PDB file of C-alpha atoms in Angstrom:
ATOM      1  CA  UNK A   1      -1.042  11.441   5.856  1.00 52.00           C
ATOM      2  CA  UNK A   2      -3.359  12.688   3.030  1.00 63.00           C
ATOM      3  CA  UNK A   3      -7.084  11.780   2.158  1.00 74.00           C
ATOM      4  CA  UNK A   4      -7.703   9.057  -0.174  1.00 76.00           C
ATOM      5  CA  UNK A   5     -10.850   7.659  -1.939  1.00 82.00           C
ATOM      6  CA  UNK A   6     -10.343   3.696  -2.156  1.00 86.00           C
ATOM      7  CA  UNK A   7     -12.118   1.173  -4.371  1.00 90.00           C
ATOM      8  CA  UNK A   8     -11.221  -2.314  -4.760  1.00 92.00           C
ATOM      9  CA  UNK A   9     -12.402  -5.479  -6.390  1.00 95.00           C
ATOM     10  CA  UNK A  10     -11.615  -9.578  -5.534  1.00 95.00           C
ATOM     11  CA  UNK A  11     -12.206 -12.898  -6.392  1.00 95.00           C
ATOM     12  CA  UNK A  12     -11.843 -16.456  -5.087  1.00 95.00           C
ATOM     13  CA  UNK A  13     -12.533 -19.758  -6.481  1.00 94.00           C
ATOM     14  CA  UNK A  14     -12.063 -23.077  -7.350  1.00 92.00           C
ATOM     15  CA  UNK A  15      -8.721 -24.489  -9.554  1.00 91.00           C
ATOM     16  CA  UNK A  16      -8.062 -27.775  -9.618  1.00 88.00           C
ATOM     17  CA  UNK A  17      -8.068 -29.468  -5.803  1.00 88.00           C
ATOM     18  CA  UNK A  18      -7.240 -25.759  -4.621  1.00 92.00           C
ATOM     19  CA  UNK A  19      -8.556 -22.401  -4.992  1.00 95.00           C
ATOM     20  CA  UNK A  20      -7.291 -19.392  -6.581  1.00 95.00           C
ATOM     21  CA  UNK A  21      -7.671 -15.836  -5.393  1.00 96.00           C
ATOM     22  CA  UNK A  22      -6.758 -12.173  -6.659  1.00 96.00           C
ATOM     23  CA  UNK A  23      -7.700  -8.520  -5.578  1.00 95.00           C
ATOM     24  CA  UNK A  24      -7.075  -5.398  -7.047  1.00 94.00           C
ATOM     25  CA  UNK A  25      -7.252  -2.384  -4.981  1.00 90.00           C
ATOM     26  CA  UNK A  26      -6.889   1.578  -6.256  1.00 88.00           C
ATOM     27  CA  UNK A  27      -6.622   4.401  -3.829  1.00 84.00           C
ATOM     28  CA  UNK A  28      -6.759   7.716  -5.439  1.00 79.00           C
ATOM     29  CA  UNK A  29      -5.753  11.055  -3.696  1.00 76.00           C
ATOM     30  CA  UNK A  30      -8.380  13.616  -2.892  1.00 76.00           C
ATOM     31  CA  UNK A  31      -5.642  16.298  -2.841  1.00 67.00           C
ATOM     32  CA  UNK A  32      -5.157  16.675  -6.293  1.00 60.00           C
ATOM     33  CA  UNK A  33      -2.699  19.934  -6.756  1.00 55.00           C
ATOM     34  CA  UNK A  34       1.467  19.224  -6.790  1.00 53.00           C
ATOM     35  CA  UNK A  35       1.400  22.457  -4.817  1.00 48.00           C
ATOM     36  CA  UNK A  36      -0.261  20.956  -1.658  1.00 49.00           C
ATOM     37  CA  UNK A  37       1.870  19.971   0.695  1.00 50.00           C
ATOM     38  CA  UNK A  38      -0.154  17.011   1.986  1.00 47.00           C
ATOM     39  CA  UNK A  39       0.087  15.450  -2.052  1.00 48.00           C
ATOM     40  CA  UNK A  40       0.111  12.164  -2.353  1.00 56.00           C
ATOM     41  CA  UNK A  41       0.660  10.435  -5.244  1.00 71.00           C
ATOM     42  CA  UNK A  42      -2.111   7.397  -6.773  1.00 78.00           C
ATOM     43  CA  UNK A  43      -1.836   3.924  -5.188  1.00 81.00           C
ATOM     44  CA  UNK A  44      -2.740   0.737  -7.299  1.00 86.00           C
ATOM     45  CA  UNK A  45      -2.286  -2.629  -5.637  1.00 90.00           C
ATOM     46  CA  UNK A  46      -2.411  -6.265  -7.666  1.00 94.00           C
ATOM     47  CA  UNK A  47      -2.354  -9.900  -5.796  1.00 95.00           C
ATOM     48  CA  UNK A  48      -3.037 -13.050  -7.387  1.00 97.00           C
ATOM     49  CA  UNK A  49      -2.653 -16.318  -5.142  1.00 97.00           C
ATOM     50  CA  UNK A  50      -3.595 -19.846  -5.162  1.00 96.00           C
ATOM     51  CA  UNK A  51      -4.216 -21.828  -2.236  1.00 95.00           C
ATOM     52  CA  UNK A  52      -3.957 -25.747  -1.725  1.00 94.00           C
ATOM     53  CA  UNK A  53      -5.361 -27.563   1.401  1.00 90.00           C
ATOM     54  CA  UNK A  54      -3.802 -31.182   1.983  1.00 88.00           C
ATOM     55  CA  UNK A  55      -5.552 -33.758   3.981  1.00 83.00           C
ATOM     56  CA  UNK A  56      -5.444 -33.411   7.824  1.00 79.00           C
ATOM     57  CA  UNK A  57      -5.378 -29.732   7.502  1.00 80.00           C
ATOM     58  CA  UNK A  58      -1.679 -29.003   6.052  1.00 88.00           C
ATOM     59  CA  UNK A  59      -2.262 -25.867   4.116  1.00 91.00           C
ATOM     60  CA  UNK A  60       0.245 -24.582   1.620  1.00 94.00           C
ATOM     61  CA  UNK A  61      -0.383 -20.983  -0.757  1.00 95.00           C
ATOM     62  CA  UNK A  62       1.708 -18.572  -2.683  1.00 97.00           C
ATOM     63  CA  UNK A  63       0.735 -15.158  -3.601  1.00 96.00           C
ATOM     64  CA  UNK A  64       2.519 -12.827  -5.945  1.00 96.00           C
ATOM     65  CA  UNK A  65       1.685  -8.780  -4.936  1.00 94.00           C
ATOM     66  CA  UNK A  66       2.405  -5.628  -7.067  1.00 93.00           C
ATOM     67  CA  UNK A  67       2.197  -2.232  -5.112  1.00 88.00           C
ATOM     68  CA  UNK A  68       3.812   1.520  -5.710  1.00 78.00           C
ATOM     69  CA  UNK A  69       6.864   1.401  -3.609  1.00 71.00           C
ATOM     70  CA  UNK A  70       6.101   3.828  -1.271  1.00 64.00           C
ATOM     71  CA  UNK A  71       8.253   7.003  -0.816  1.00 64.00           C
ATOM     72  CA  UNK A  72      11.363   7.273   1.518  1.00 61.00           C
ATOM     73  CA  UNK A  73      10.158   4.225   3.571  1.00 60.00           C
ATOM     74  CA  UNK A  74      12.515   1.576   4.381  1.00 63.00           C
ATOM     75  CA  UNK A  75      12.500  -2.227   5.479  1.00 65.00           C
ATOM     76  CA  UNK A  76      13.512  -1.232   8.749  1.00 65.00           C
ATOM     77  CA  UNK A  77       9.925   1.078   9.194  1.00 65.00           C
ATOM     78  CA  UNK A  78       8.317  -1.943   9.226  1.00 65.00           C
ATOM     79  CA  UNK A  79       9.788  -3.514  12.420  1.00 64.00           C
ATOM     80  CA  UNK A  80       9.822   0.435  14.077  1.00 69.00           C
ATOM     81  CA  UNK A  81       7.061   2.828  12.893  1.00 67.00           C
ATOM     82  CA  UNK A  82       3.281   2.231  11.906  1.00 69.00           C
ATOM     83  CA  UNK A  83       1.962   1.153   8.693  1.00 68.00           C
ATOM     84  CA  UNK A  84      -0.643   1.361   6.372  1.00 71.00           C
ATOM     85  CA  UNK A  85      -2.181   0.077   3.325  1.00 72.00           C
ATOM     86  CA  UNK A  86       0.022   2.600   1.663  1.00 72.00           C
ATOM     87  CA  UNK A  87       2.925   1.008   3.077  1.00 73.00           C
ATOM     88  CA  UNK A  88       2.494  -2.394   2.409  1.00 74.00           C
ATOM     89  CA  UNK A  89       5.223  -3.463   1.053  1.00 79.00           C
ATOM     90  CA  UNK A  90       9.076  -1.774   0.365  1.00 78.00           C
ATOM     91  CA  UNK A  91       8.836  -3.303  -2.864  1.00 82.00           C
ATOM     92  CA  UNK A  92       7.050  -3.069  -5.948  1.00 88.00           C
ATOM     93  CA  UNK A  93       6.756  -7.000  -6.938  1.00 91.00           C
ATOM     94  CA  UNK A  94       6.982  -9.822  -4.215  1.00 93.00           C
ATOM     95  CA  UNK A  95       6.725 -13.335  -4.197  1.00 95.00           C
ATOM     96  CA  UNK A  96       5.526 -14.655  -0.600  1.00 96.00           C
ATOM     97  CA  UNK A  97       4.948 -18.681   0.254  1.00 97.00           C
ATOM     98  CA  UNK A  98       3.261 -20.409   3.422  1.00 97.00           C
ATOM     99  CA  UNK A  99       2.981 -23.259   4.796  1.00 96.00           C
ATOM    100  CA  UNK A 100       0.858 -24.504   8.316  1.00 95.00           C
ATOM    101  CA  UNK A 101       1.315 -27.548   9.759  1.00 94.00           C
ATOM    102  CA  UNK A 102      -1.305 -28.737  12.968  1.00 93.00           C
ATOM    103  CA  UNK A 103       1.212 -30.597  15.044  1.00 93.00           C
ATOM    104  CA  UNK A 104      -2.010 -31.688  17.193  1.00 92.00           C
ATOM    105  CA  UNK A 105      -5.188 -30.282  17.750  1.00 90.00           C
ATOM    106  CA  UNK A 106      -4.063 -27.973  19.949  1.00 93.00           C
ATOM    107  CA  UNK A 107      -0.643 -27.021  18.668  1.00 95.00           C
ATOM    108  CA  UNK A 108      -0.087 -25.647  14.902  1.00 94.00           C
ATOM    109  CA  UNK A 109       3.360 -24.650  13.238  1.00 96.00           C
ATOM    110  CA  UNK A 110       3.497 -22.033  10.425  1.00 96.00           C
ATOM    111  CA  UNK A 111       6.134 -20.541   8.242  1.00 96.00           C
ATOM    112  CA  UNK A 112       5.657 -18.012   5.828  1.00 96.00           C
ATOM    113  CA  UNK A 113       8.387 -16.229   3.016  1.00 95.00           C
ATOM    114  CA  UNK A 114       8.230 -13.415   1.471  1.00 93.00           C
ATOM    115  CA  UNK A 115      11.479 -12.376  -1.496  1.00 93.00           C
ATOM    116  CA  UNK A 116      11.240  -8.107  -1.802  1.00 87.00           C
ATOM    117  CA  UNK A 117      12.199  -7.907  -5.569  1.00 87.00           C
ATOM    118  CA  UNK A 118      13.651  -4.256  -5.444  1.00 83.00           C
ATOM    119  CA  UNK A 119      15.551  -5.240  -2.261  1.00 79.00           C
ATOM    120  CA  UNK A 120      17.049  -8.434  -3.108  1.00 81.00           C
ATOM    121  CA  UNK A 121      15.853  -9.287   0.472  1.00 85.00           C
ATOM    122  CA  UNK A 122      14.469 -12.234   2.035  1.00 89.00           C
ATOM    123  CA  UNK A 123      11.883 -11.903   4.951  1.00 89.00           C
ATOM    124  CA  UNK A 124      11.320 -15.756   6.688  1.00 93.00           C
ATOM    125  CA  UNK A 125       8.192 -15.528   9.806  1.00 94.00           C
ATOM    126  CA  UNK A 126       8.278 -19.202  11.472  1.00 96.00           C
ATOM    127  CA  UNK A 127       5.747 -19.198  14.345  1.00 96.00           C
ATOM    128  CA  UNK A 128       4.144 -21.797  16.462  1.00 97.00           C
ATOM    129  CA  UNK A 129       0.555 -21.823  17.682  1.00 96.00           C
ATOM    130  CA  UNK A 130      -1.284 -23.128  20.812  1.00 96.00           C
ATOM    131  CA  UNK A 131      -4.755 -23.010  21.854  1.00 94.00           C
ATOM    132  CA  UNK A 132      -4.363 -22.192  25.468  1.00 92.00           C
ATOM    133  CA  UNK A 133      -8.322 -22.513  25.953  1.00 89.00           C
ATOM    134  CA  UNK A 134     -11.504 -22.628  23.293  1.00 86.00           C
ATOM    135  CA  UNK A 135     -10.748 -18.924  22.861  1.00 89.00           C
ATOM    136  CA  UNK A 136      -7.581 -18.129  23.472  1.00 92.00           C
ATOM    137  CA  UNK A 137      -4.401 -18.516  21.801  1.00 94.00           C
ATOM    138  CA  UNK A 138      -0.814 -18.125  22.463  1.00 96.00           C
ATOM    139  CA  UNK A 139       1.717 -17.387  19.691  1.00 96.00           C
ATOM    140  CA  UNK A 140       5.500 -17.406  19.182  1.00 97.00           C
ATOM    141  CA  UNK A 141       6.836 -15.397  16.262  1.00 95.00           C
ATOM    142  CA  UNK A 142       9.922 -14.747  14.713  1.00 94.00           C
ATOM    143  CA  UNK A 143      10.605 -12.705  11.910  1.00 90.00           C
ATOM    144  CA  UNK A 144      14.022 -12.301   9.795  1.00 89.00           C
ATOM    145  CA  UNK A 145      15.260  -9.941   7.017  1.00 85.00           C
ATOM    146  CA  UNK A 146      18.166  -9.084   5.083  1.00 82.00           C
ATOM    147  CA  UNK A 147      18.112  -5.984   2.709  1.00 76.00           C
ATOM    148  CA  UNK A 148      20.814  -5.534   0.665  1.00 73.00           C
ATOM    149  CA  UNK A 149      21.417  -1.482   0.193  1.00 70.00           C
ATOM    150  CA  UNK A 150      24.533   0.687  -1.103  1.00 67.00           C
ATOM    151  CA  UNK A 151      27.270   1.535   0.802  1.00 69.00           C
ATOM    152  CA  UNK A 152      30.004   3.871  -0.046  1.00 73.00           C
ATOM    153  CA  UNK A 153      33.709   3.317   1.246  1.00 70.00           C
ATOM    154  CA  UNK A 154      36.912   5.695   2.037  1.00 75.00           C
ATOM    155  CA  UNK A 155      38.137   5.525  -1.570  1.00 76.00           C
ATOM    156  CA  UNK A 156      34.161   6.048  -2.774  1.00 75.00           C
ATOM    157  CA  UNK A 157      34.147   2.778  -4.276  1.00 76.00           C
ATOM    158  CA  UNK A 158      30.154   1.737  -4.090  1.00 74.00           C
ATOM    159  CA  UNK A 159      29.377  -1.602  -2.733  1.00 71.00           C
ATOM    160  CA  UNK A 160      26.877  -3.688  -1.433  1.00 75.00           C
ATOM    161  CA  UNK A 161      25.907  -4.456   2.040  1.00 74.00           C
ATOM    162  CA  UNK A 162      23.296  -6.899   3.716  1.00 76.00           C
ATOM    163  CA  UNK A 163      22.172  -5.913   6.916  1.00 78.00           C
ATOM    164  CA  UNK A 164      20.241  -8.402   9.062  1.00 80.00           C
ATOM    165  CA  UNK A 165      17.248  -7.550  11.162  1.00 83.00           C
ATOM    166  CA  UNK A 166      15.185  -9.939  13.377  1.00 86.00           C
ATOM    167  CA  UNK A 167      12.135  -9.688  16.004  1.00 87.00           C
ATOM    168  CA  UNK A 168      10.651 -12.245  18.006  1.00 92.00           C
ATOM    169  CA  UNK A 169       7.342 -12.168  20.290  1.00 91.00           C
ATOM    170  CA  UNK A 170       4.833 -13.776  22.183  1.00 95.00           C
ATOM    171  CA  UNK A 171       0.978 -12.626  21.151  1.00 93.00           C
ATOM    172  CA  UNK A 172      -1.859 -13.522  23.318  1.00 93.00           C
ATOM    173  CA  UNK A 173      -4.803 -13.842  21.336  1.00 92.00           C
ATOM    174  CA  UNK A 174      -8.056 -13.846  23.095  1.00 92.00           C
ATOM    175  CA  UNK A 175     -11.505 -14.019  20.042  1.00 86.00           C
ATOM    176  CA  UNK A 176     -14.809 -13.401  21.764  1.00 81.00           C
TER     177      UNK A 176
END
């Protein structure tokens, strides 16, 4: 997938009653010559976020992310082949929110947003959280999107078209 030299910078402090955070991250191909065929092009990545804590743990943040929209790779790759930091997003500006919510001790619900600019698309990731033992954890997740792409008809009339896509899971989480 190419060779890249990588160099990034971040921040995080204190705003208000809740902290702000940003990183910037440039990854710069070592194959320099258009004639290569393993070219890639320059990668510069922007986030900027701000993160609240309420009492009794309810945390609520929203981030805003700029990226290079990466080359011939589509929402769907995302739920079907592997990604990397190249790949990060299928947009070039997004807007993501979360929220997490400890139901009890044991027991924590999250839900987390993200709205793909370029895309028009929505992507919603509910999950629910339960310490099984001091270092385990057991984890339902669903995730939901719906790109809106071109479509051409019979008569070639363009026109738009939302497909849906959705994945759910169970993720055992052991930490040692």
């Amino acid at each position: 997938q190419g060779e890249y030299g990588t160099m990034g910078l971040g921040f995080k402090g204190p705003l208000r009653k809740g902290s702000i955070y940003g990183e910037t991250t440039d990854m710069h191909s070592l194959r320099t010559r258009y004639k290569t065929r393993n070219y890639q092009k320059n990668i510069h990545m922007i986030s900027l976020g701000y993160s609240y804590m309420f009492p009794f743990q309810h945390d609520l943040r929203g981030e805003f992310f700029y990226t290079k929209k990466p080359d011939n790779y589509y929402i769907t790759s995302y739920f079907t082949a592997p990604t990397s930091l190249k790949e990060l997003s299928p947009s070039r500006y997004n807007l993501m929110l979360s929220a997490t919510y400890p139901i009890t001790p044991l027991l924590k619900a999250s839900f987390s947003t993200i709205y793909y600019t370029d895309l028009s698309a929505i992507y919603l990731n509910p999950s629910i959280d339960y310490s099984v033992y001091k270092n385990f954890n057991l984890t339902f997740f669903y995730q939901f999107v719906n790109p809106e792409s071109s479509a051409i008809n019979k008569q070639n009339e363009v026109y738009k078209v939302r497909t849906l896509y959705s994945i759910a899971y169970l993720r055992l989480k052991w930490n040692f």
